[in-house]
Amino acid sequence: MGTAERDKVYVVQTVSRIVQRCLLMATDPGDLVLDPTCGSGTTAAVAEQWGRRWITVDTSRVALALARARVMGARYPYYLLADSPEGQQKEGEVTRTIPSSQPTYGKIRHGFVYERVPHITLKSIANNREIDIIWEKWQPNLEPIRKQINEALGKDWHEWQIPREYATEDLEEVRDVVEAVGFLHEWWKARVARQKEIDASIAAGADFEFLYDKPYDDKKKVRVAGPFTVESLSPHRTLGMDENDELVDPLQPRNGVGPKEGQDFVGMILENLQSAGVQQAHKEDRIVFTSGPTGWPGHYVCAEARYDESGLSKRAAIFIGPEFGTVSRPDLVAAAREAGDAGFDVLIACAFNYDAHSSEFDKLGRVPVLKARMNADLHMGDELKNTGKGNLFVIFGEPDIDVIYTADDEIQIKVKGVDVFDPKSGEVRSDGADGIACWFIDTDYNEESFFVRHAYFLGQNDPYKSLKTSLKAEINEEAWSTLNSDVSRPFNKPESGRIAVKVINHLGDEVMKVFRV
Ligand SMILES: C[S@@+](CC[C@H](N)C(=O)[O-])C[C@H]1O[C@@H](n2cnc3c(N)ncnc32)[C@H](O)[C@@H]1O
């Protein structure tokens, strides 16, 4: 058997059937499955389908992007949960017993309702008390027909002597036979029905084997993936030993391979910053440096640069976050303080990620703090030279959000837009909701992972049509219209006391803001 899928999205994609077989043999619904070599996410997709929780890991961003799209875009069958009213109903039907009336909690750990095959043994036939009852029940149907057959053909057949078919070459007998064949047909129909009822009774009373790969499903329901998060951790930088037992720093070039002589991560970022400038939602708001960036010996501020604002030259301090990891609000505050003390007009921070609390921090005293998100392509370092410099540094401001408390003591969120920095005037202004592609709410944020509990998709590029295409299904327009909105559906106050709102623009940049409610 081959181990590669035919319609592949990944060159080394594993056949789902193989993963499925292993997973069904080794786990139960609700178990946790770990695949440390995610690839296109076959294990995650199969686990999602079969109600197993999953964690998957890969070193490649391409693999993770493929896996995320694969799990999110798929439709899964809706299997009947044993711990549900429909499940109890089905179980009753299959075992020919009165459905359980125990309260149900929808716990997946109780498994699904599965098809099963009986083990028919002599014991299961001999001990079955229903057979006699069924037999008696059918006698009043069968006996009169047997009599009619015997009368038509002048026989004295017992039940076990009645043939399936009867023919004659005697011309005188033909009329009786034609009549008798009709009776024969009728008798066998009833006889087979009686046997089926007896067989079903034996099967229901016999021991059986569950077919764990054949749960009953509700064909009228479509299931999509449950919530999951994609996390990236700062990989630990490993140090190696060379042939002389000396520590090897991977950042130092060896035999001409590695970063340029004297150029570290920060040097590479500054070089790209100089040629790419800082992009914002609108092209005209791009910050183009008139000089620099050149090195500046601060503790946080590592470079300075100049750009023009309304004809005046502004002096910007540059702070660069770690190569792997997230910039937190205290880092930004310290960098802004250093910039302010040194007389800079503005702080431009560049980082791959900012923590949630950074989004609210946009000014320290007179010094505006611009947070530019660095494109992950910058990880490619020198390779980038061949691929053009699109949006390498993008400022995506704080979302402009209203928290509305309803009369029923519920909460609604309205997103009004995203703040943008106008480099020409130095002002921060609110951009309308047009710049937002979609926005999500975690209505009970645990300060660790953002769970999308509400999702809203705003106007551009007909998201309704895209969703219809990827789900391959008709979507209830009324339900959809509640998702195509800049105002959320009302929800209860969170137990954690916190909610988080994530806003994503059309370039895929995202910003998250946490609210205490
Ligand atoms: C053969 S593929 C897995 C294919 C996957 N089963 C599927 O169906 O698509 C192996 C994957 O492991 C990843 N990988 C290689 N070394 C790794 C490591 N040290 N840690 C995590 N993932 C790694 C590769 O990037 C590649 O995506």
Coordinates of C-alpha atoms and ligand atoms in Angstrom, one line a residue:
M1 CA 0.0 0.0 0.0
G2 CA 1.3 3.4 -0.9
T3 CA 1.8 6.0 1.9
A4 CA 1.1 9.1 -0.1
E5 CA -2.3 10.7 -0.8
R6 CA -3.3 11.1 -4.4
D7 CA -4.9 14.6 -4.3
K8 CA -2.1 16.1 -2.3
V9 CA -1.6 19.6 -1.0
Y10 CA 1.8 18.7 0.5
V11 CA 4.5 16.8 -1.3
V12 CA 4.9 14.2 1.5
Q13 CA 1.3 14.1 2.6
T14 CA 0.3 10.8 4.3
V15 CA -2.8 8.9 3.2
S16 CA -5.7 9.7 5.6
R17 CA -6.9 6.1 5.7
I18 CA -3.6 4.9 7.3
V19 CA -3.7 7.6 10.0
Q20 CA -7.4 6.9 10.6
R21 CA -6.8 3.2 11.1
C22 CA -4.0 3.8 13.6
L23 CA -6.1 6.5 15.4
L24 CA -9.2 4.3 15.7
M25 CA -7.2 1.3 16.9
A26 CA -5.3 3.3 19.6
T27 CA -7.6 6.0 20.9
D28 CA -11.2 6.7 22.0
P29 CA -13.2 9.9 21.4
G30 CA -12.0 12.7 23.6
D31 CA -8.4 11.3 23.8
L32 CA -5.4 13.6 22.9
V33 CA -3.4 12.8 19.8
L34 CA 0.1 14.3 19.2
D35 CA 1.8 14.4 15.9
P36 CA 5.1 16.2 16.1
T37 CA 5.6 16.2 12.3
C38 CA 2.4 18.0 11.2
G39 CA 3.1 18.4 7.5
S40 CA -0.3 19.2 5.8
G41 CA -2.1 18.2 9.1
T42 CA -3.4 14.8 8.2
T43 CA -3.4 13.7 11.8
A44 CA -5.1 16.9 12.9
A45 CA -7.8 16.5 10.2
V46 CA -8.4 12.9 11.0
A47 CA -8.5 13.5 14.8
E48 CA -10.9 16.4 14.3
Q49 CA -13.2 14.2 12.2
W50 CA -13.2 11.4 14.9
G51 CA -13.7 13.6 17.9
R52 CA -10.2 13.3 19.3
R53 CA -8.3 16.3 20.6
W54 CA -5.0 17.0 18.9
I55 CA -1.7 18.8 19.1
T56 CA 0.6 19.0 16.1
V57 CA 3.9 20.6 15.6
D58 CA 6.1 21.5 12.7
T59 CA 9.2 23.6 12.0
S60 CA 7.8 24.8 8.7
R61 CA 5.5 27.8 8.4
V62 CA 4.3 26.4 5.1
A63 CA 3.2 23.1 6.7
L64 CA 1.4 25.0 9.5
A65 CA -0.4 27.3 7.0
L66 CA -1.5 24.3 4.9
A67 CA -2.7 22.4 8.0
R68 CA -4.6 25.3 9.4
A69 CA -6.4 25.9 6.1
R70 CA -7.1 22.2 5.8
V71 CA -8.6 21.7 9.2
M72 CA -10.6 24.9 9.1
G73 CA -11.9 24.5 5.6
A74 CA -13.2 21.0 5.9
R75 CA -16.6 19.7 6.7
Y76 CA -17.0 16.7 9.0
P77 CA -19.8 14.2 9.5
Y78 CA -22.0 14.8 12.5
Y79 CA -21.7 11.5 14.5
L80 CA -24.4 10.7 17.1
L81 CA -23.0 11.1 20.6
A82 CA -23.9 8.2 22.9
D83 CA -24.4 10.9 25.6
S84 CA -27.2 12.8 23.8
P85 CA -31.0 12.4 23.4
E86 CA -30.6 11.4 19.7
G87 CA -27.9 8.9 20.7
Q88 CA -30.1 7.3 23.3
Q89 CA -32.9 7.1 20.8
K90 CA -30.7 5.4 18.2
E91 CA -29.2 3.1 20.8
G92 CA -32.7 2.0 21.8
E93 CA -33.5 1.4 18.1
V94 CA -30.4 -0.7 17.5
T95 CA -30.7 -2.8 20.6
R96 CA -34.5 -3.1 20.4
T97 CA -34.8 -1.7 23.9
I98 CA -36.6 1.2 25.4
P99 CA -34.3 4.3 25.0
S100 CA -32.6 5.4 28.2
S101 CA -34.1 8.4 29.8
Q102 CA -30.9 9.3 31.8
P103 CA -30.0 13.0 31.6
T104 CA -27.4 13.7 28.9
Y105 CA -24.5 16.1 28.9
G106 CA -23.1 15.8 25.4
K107 CA -19.8 14.4 26.7
I108 CA -17.7 13.0 23.9
R109 CA -15.8 10.7 26.2
H110 CA -18.9 8.4 26.2
G111 CA -18.3 7.8 22.5
F112 CA -20.6 7.6 19.6
V113 CA -23.4 5.2 18.7
Y114 CA -21.8 2.6 16.5
E115 CA -23.0 0.0 14.1
R116 CA -22.3 -3.5 15.4
V117 CA -22.1 -7.1 14.3
P118 CA -23.6 -9.9 16.4
H119 CA -21.7 -13.1 17.3
I120 CA -24.4 -15.7 16.8
T121 CA -23.7 -18.8 18.8
L122 CA -25.9 -21.8 19.7
K123 CA -26.2 -20.3 23.2
S124 CA -27.7 -17.1 21.8
I125 CA -30.3 -19.1 19.9
A126 CA -31.1 -21.6 22.6
N127 CA -31.5 -18.9 25.3
N128 CA -33.7 -16.7 23.2
R129 CA -37.2 -16.8 24.6
E130 CA -38.6 -14.5 22.0
I131 CA -38.4 -17.0 19.1
D132 CA -41.4 -19.0 20.4
I133 CA -43.5 -15.8 20.7
I134 CA -42.6 -14.7 17.2
W135 CA -43.3 -18.2 15.9
E136 CA -46.8 -18.2 17.6
K137 CA -47.5 -14.7 16.3
W138 CA -47.0 -15.8 12.7
Q139 CA -49.0 -19.1 12.9
P140 CA -52.4 -17.5 12.2
N141 CA -50.9 -16.0 9.0
L142 CA -49.1 -19.1 7.7
E143 CA -51.4 -21.9 8.6
P144 CA -54.4 -20.9 6.5
I145 CA -52.1 -20.5 3.4
R146 CA -50.6 -23.9 4.0
K147 CA -54.1 -25.4 4.0
Q148 CA -54.9 -23.6 0.7
I149 CA -51.7 -25.0 -0.9
N150 CA -52.5 -28.5 0.2
E151 CA -56.1 -28.3 -0.9
A152 CA -55.2 -26.9 -4.4
L153 CA -52.6 -29.6 -5.0
G154 CA -54.2 -32.5 -3.1
K155 CA -51.2 -32.8 -0.8
D156 CA -50.6 -33.1 3.0
W157 CA -47.5 -31.1 3.3
H158 CA -46.1 -30.0 6.6
E159 CA -44.4 -26.6 6.9
W160 CA -40.9 -28.0 6.3
Q161 CA -42.1 -29.9 3.2
I162 CA -43.5 -26.9 1.3
P163 CA -41.3 -26.3 -1.8
R164 CA -40.1 -23.0 -3.1
E165 CA -41.4 -23.7 -6.5
Y166 CA -43.8 -26.2 -8.0
A167 CA -44.4 -27.2 -11.7
T168 CA -46.3 -29.8 -13.5
E169 CA -46.5 -31.3 -17.0
D170 CA -49.9 -32.8 -16.3
L171 CA -52.3 -30.6 -18.4
E172 CA -55.2 -31.5 -16.2
E173 CA -53.4 -30.3 -13.1
V174 CA -52.3 -26.9 -14.6
R175 CA -55.2 -24.8 -13.4
D176 CA -54.7 -26.0 -9.8
V177 CA -51.0 -25.4 -10.0
V178 CA -51.5 -21.8 -11.2
E179 CA -53.7 -21.2 -8.2
A180 CA -51.2 -23.0 -5.9
V181 CA -48.2 -21.0 -7.1
G182 CA -50.0 -17.8 -6.0
F183 CA -50.5 -19.4 -2.5
L184 CA -46.9 -20.6 -2.5
H185 CA -45.6 -17.1 -3.2
E186 CA -47.7 -15.7 -0.4
W187 CA -46.6 -18.4 2.1
W188 CA -42.9 -17.9 1.4
K189 CA -43.3 -14.1 1.8
A190 CA -44.7 -14.6 5.3
R191 CA -42.2 -17.4 6.1
V192 CA -39.2 -15.1 5.2
A193 CA -40.6 -12.2 7.1
R194 CA -41.0 -14.5 10.2
Q195 CA -37.4 -15.7 9.8
K196 CA -36.1 -12.1 9.6
E197 CA -37.9 -11.2 12.8
I198 CA -36.5 -14.2 14.5
D199 CA -32.9 -13.4 13.2
A200 CA -33.2 -9.8 14.4
S201 CA -34.3 -11.0 17.8
I202 CA -31.4 -13.5 18.0
A203 CA -29.0 -10.8 16.9
A204 CA -30.3 -8.3 19.4
G205 CA -30.0 -10.8 22.2
A206 CA -26.5 -12.1 21.1
D207 CA -23.1 -10.8 22.1
F208 CA -21.9 -8.3 19.6
E209 CA -18.8 -6.4 18.4
F210 CA -18.9 -2.6 17.9
L211 CA -17.7 -1.3 14.6
Y212 CA -15.7 1.6 15.9
D213 CA -15.1 2.9 12.4
K214 CA -18.9 3.0 11.6
P215 CA -20.7 5.5 13.9
Y216 CA -24.2 6.5 12.9
D217 CA -24.3 10.0 11.6
D218 CA -27.0 12.6 11.3
K219 CA -26.9 13.3 7.5
K220 CA -28.9 16.6 8.0
K221 CA -26.1 18.2 10.0
V222 CA -22.7 19.4 8.9
R223 CA -19.9 19.9 11.4
V224 CA -16.9 22.3 11.1
A225 CA -13.7 22.3 13.1
G226 CA -13.9 23.2 16.8
P227 CA -11.8 26.1 18.1
F228 CA -8.1 25.7 18.0
T229 CA -5.1 28.0 18.2
V230 CA -1.9 28.2 16.3
E231 CA 1.0 29.1 18.5
S232 CA 4.6 29.9 17.8
L233 CA 7.2 29.7 20.5
S234 CA 10.6 31.2 20.4
P235 CA 12.8 28.3 19.4
H236 CA 15.7 27.9 21.8
R237 CA 18.8 28.8 20.1
T238 CA 21.0 25.7 20.3
L239 CA 24.7 25.9 20.6
G240 CA 26.8 23.2 18.9
M241 CA 30.3 22.0 19.4
D242 CA 32.8 22.0 16.6
E243 CA 35.5 19.4 15.9
N244 CA 37.8 21.0 18.5
D245 CA 35.1 20.9 21.2
E246 CA 34.7 24.7 20.8
L247 CA 31.2 26.2 21.2
V248 CA 29.8 27.2 17.8
D249 CA 27.5 30.2 17.6
P250 CA 25.2 29.7 14.6
L251 CA 25.0 33.4 14.0
Q252 CA 28.7 33.7 13.3
P253 CA 29.7 32.9 9.7
R254 CA 31.7 29.8 9.2
N255 CA 33.6 29.2 6.0
G256 CA 31.8 32.1 4.4
V257 CA 28.3 30.7 5.2
G258 CA 25.8 32.5 7.5
P259 CA 25.1 36.2 8.1
K260 CA 27.4 38.7 6.5
E261 CA 30.6 39.5 8.3
G262 CA 29.6 41.9 11.1
Q263 CA 25.9 41.8 10.3
D264 CA 23.6 40.4 12.9
F265 CA 19.8 40.2 13.0
V266 CA 19.5 43.9 14.0
G267 CA 21.8 44.9 11.2
M268 CA 19.8 43.0 8.6
I269 CA 16.5 44.5 9.9
L270 CA 17.8 48.0 9.8
E271 CA 19.0 47.5 6.2
N272 CA 15.6 46.4 5.2
L273 CA 13.9 49.1 7.2
Q274 CA 15.9 51.7 5.3
S275 CA 14.9 50.5 1.9
A276 CA 11.3 49.4 2.6
G277 CA 10.1 52.2 4.9
V278 CA 7.2 51.7 7.2
Q279 CA 3.9 50.8 5.6
Q280 CA 0.4 51.6 6.9
A281 CA -3.2 50.7 5.8
H282 CA -3.1 53.5 3.2
K283 CA -0.2 53.7 0.8
E284 CA -0.1 57.5 1.2
D285 CA 0.7 57.2 4.9
R286 CA 3.9 55.3 4.3
I287 CA 6.9 56.6 6.3
V288 CA 9.9 57.1 4.1
F289 CA 13.2 57.8 5.8
T290 CA 15.1 60.8 4.6
S291 CA 18.2 59.7 6.5
G292 CA 19.2 56.6 8.5
P293 CA 18.5 54.4 10.2
T294 CA 22.0 54.6 11.7
G295 CA 23.1 53.0 14.9
W296 CA 22.4 54.8 18.2
P297 CA 23.9 53.5 21.4
G298 CA 20.8 53.1 23.7
H299 CA 19.8 50.3 25.9
Y300 CA 16.6 49.8 24.0
V301 CA 16.9 52.2 21.2
C302 CA 19.3 50.8 18.7
A303 CA 19.1 53.3 15.8
E304 CA 17.9 56.7 14.8
A305 CA 16.4 57.9 11.5
R306 CA 14.7 61.0 10.1
Y307 CA 11.5 61.5 8.0
D308 CA 9.5 64.6 7.0
E309 CA 6.3 65.6 8.7
S310 CA 4.6 68.7 7.2
G311 CA 7.9 70.0 6.0
L312 CA 9.6 69.5 9.3
S313 CA 12.3 66.9 9.8
K314 CA 11.4 64.5 12.6
R315 CA 13.9 62.4 14.5
A316 CA 12.7 58.8 15.1
A317 CA 14.2 56.4 17.6
I318 CA 14.1 52.8 16.4
F319 CA 13.5 49.9 18.8
I320 CA 13.8 46.3 17.4
G321 CA 12.2 43.4 19.1
P322 CA 13.8 39.9 19.4
E323 CA 14.4 37.7 16.5
F324 CA 12.2 35.0 18.1
G325 CA 9.6 36.1 20.6
T326 CA 7.2 38.8 21.6
V327 CA 7.6 42.4 22.6
S328 CA 5.7 43.2 25.8
R329 CA 4.3 46.4 27.0
P330 CA 7.0 47.1 29.6
D331 CA 9.7 46.8 26.9
L332 CA 7.8 49.5 24.9
V333 CA 7.4 51.7 27.9
A334 CA 11.1 51.5 28.6
A335 CA 12.1 52.2 25.0
A336 CA 9.7 55.2 24.8
R337 CA 11.2 56.6 28.1
E338 CA 14.7 56.3 26.7
A339 CA 13.6 57.9 23.4
G340 CA 11.9 60.8 25.3
D341 CA 14.9 61.4 27.5
A342 CA 17.1 61.5 24.5
G343 CA 14.9 64.1 22.8
F344 CA 13.6 61.9 20.0
D345 CA 10.2 63.0 18.4
V346 CA 8.8 59.6 18.0
L347 CA 9.5 55.9 18.7
I348 CA 9.2 53.4 16.0
A349 CA 9.1 49.8 17.4
C350 CA 9.6 46.9 15.0
A351 CA 8.7 43.4 16.2
F352 CA 7.3 40.1 14.9
N353 CA 4.8 40.0 17.7
Y354 CA 3.4 42.3 20.4
D355 CA 1.6 41.1 23.5
A356 CA -2.0 42.0 24.0
H357 CA -1.4 44.8 26.5
S358 CA 0.9 46.6 24.0
S359 CA -2.0 47.4 21.8
E360 CA -3.3 50.1 24.2
F361 CA 0.1 51.8 24.5
D362 CA 0.5 54.4 21.8
K363 CA 2.1 57.4 23.5
L364 CA 4.4 58.2 26.4
G365 CA 4.2 61.9 27.3
R366 CA 4.9 63.8 24.1
V367 CA 6.5 60.8 22.3
P368 CA 4.1 58.8 20.0
V369 CA 4.9 55.1 19.9
L370 CA 4.4 53.5 16.5
K371 CA 4.2 49.7 16.5
A372 CA 5.3 48.2 13.2
R373 CA 4.8 44.5 12.8
M374 CA 7.6 42.8 10.9
N375 CA 6.8 40.4 8.2
A376 CA 7.9 36.9 8.9
D377 CA 9.7 36.9 5.6
L378 CA 12.4 38.9 7.3
H379 CA 13.4 35.6 9.0
M380 CA 14.7 34.6 5.5
G381 CA 17.4 37.2 5.8
D382 CA 19.5 37.4 2.7
E383 CA 17.1 35.3 0.6
L384 CA 14.7 38.2 0.7
K385 CA 16.8 40.2 -1.8
N386 CA 15.4 38.2 -4.6
T387 CA 11.8 38.3 -3.6
G388 CA 11.0 42.0 -3.5
K389 CA 10.2 44.0 -0.4
G390 CA 6.5 44.3 -0.1
N391 CA 5.0 45.1 3.3
L392 CA 7.9 44.3 5.5
F393 CA 7.1 46.8 8.3
V394 CA 3.4 47.6 8.7
I395 CA 1.9 49.7 11.4
F396 CA -1.6 48.5 12.2
G397 CA -3.0 50.7 15.0
E398 CA -5.2 50.0 17.9
P399 CA -8.8 48.9 17.1
D400 CA -11.4 51.6 17.8
I401 CA -14.0 49.6 19.8
D402 CA -17.1 50.4 21.9
V403 CA -18.3 48.0 24.6
I404 CA -22.1 48.3 24.8
Y405 CA -23.9 47.0 28.0
T406 CA -27.5 46.0 27.0
A407 CA -30.6 46.4 29.2
D408 CA -30.5 42.6 29.8
D409 CA -27.1 42.8 31.4
E410 CA -25.4 41.4 28.3
I411 CA -22.5 42.8 26.3
Q412 CA -22.2 43.8 22.7
I413 CA -19.1 44.9 20.9
K414 CA -19.1 47.5 18.1
V415 CA -15.9 47.9 16.0
K416 CA -15.6 51.4 14.5
G417 CA -12.3 51.0 12.8
V418 CA -8.6 51.0 13.4
D419 CA -6.5 54.0 14.5
V420 CA -3.8 55.0 12.0
F421 CA -0.9 57.3 12.4
D422 CA -0.7 60.0 9.8
P423 CA 3.0 60.7 9.3
K424 CA 2.3 63.9 7.5
S425 CA 0.5 65.5 10.4
G426 CA 1.7 63.4 13.2
E427 CA -1.9 62.8 14.2
V428 CA -3.6 59.5 15.1
R429 CA -7.0 59.3 13.3
S430 CA -9.6 56.5 13.2
D431 CA -9.9 54.7 9.9
G432 CA -13.4 53.4 9.2
A433 CA -14.5 49.7 9.4
D434 CA -13.7 49.5 5.6
G435 CA -10.1 48.5 6.3
I436 CA -11.2 45.5 8.4
A437 CA -11.6 42.1 6.7
C438 CA -12.8 40.2 9.7
W439 CA -12.9 40.4 13.5
F440 CA -13.3 37.9 16.3
I441 CA -14.2 38.0 19.9
D442 CA -13.0 35.7 22.7
T443 CA -16.0 36.3 25.0
D444 CA -14.1 34.8 28.0
Y445 CA -10.4 35.5 27.5
N446 CA -8.1 33.4 29.7
E447 CA -5.0 35.6 29.0
E448 CA -3.2 32.7 27.3
S449 CA -5.0 31.6 24.1
F450 CA -7.4 33.5 22.0
F451 CA -10.4 31.3 21.3
V452 CA -12.6 32.6 18.4
R453 CA -16.0 32.4 20.1
H454 CA -17.6 35.0 17.8
A455 CA -16.5 35.7 14.2
Y456 CA -17.7 38.5 12.0
F457 CA -16.8 39.1 8.3
L458 CA -17.1 42.6 6.9
G459 CA -17.9 43.5 3.3
Q460 CA -15.1 43.3 0.9
N461 CA -14.6 40.5 -1.7
D462 CA -17.9 38.9 -1.0
P463 CA -17.0 36.7 2.0
Y464 CA -20.4 35.1 1.9
K465 CA -19.6 33.6 -1.5
S466 CA -16.1 32.4 -0.3
L467 CA -17.6 30.7 2.7
K468 CA -20.3 29.0 0.6
T469 CA -17.5 27.8 -1.7
S470 CA -15.3 26.4 1.0
L471 CA -18.1 24.8 2.9
K472 CA -19.7 23.5 -0.3
A473 CA -23.0 24.2 1.2
E474 CA -25.9 26.7 1.1
I475 CA -25.8 29.1 4.0
N476 CA -28.8 30.5 5.8
E477 CA -28.7 34.1 4.7
E478 CA -30.4 35.4 7.8
A479 CA -27.8 33.7 10.0
W480 CA -25.1 34.9 7.8
S481 CA -26.3 38.5 8.0
T482 CA -25.6 38.5 11.8
L483 CA -22.0 37.5 11.0
N484 CA -21.6 40.2 8.3
S485 CA -21.7 43.0 10.9
D486 CA -19.6 45.6 12.8
V487 CA -21.8 45.0 15.8
S488 CA -21.6 41.7 17.7
R489 CA -24.5 39.5 18.9
P490 CA -25.1 40.1 22.6
F491 CA -23.3 37.7 25.0
N492 CA -23.1 37.1 28.7
K493 CA -20.5 38.7 30.9
P494 CA -17.4 36.5 31.0
E495 CA -16.5 34.5 34.1
S496 CA -12.9 35.6 33.7
G497 CA -13.9 39.3 33.7
R498 CA -12.0 39.7 30.4
I499 CA -12.8 39.7 26.8
A500 CA -10.4 40.0 23.8
V501 CA -11.2 41.4 20.4
K502 CA -9.0 40.6 17.4
V503 CA -9.2 42.6 14.2
I504 CA -7.6 41.5 10.9
N505 CA -7.1 43.8 7.9
H506 CA -7.1 42.9 4.3
L507 CA -3.4 42.4 4.3
G508 CA -3.7 39.8 7.0
D509 CA -2.2 41.9 9.7
E510 CA -3.9 41.5 13.0
V511 CA -4.1 43.3 16.3
M512 CA -5.7 42.2 19.5
K513 CA -7.1 44.3 22.4
V514 CA -8.2 43.0 25.8
F515 CA -11.0 44.6 27.8
R516 CA -12.0 44.2 31.4
V517 CA -15.8 44.1 31.6
Ligands
LIG1 C1 6.7 13.5 6.1 S1 6.2 15.1 6.6 C2 4.7 14.7 7.5 C3 3.6 14.6 6.6 C4 2.3 14.6 7.2 N1 2.0 13.3 7.9 C5 1.2 14.8 6.2 O1 0.2 14.0 6.1 O2 1.2 15.8 5.6 C6 7.3 15.5 7.9 C7 7.1 16.9 8.4 O3 8.0 17.0 9.6 C8 8.5 18.4 9.7 N2 9.7 18.3 10.5 C9 10.9 17.9 10.2 N3 11.8 18.0 11.2 C10 11.0 18.5 12.2 C11 11.3 18.7 13.6 N4 12.5 18.6 14.1 N5 10.3 19.2 14.4 C12 9.0 19.3 13.9 N6 8.7 19.1 12.6 C13 9.7 18.6 11.8 C14 8.7 18.7 8.2 O4 8.7 20.1 8.1 C15 7.6 18.0 7.5 O5 6.5 18.9 7.4

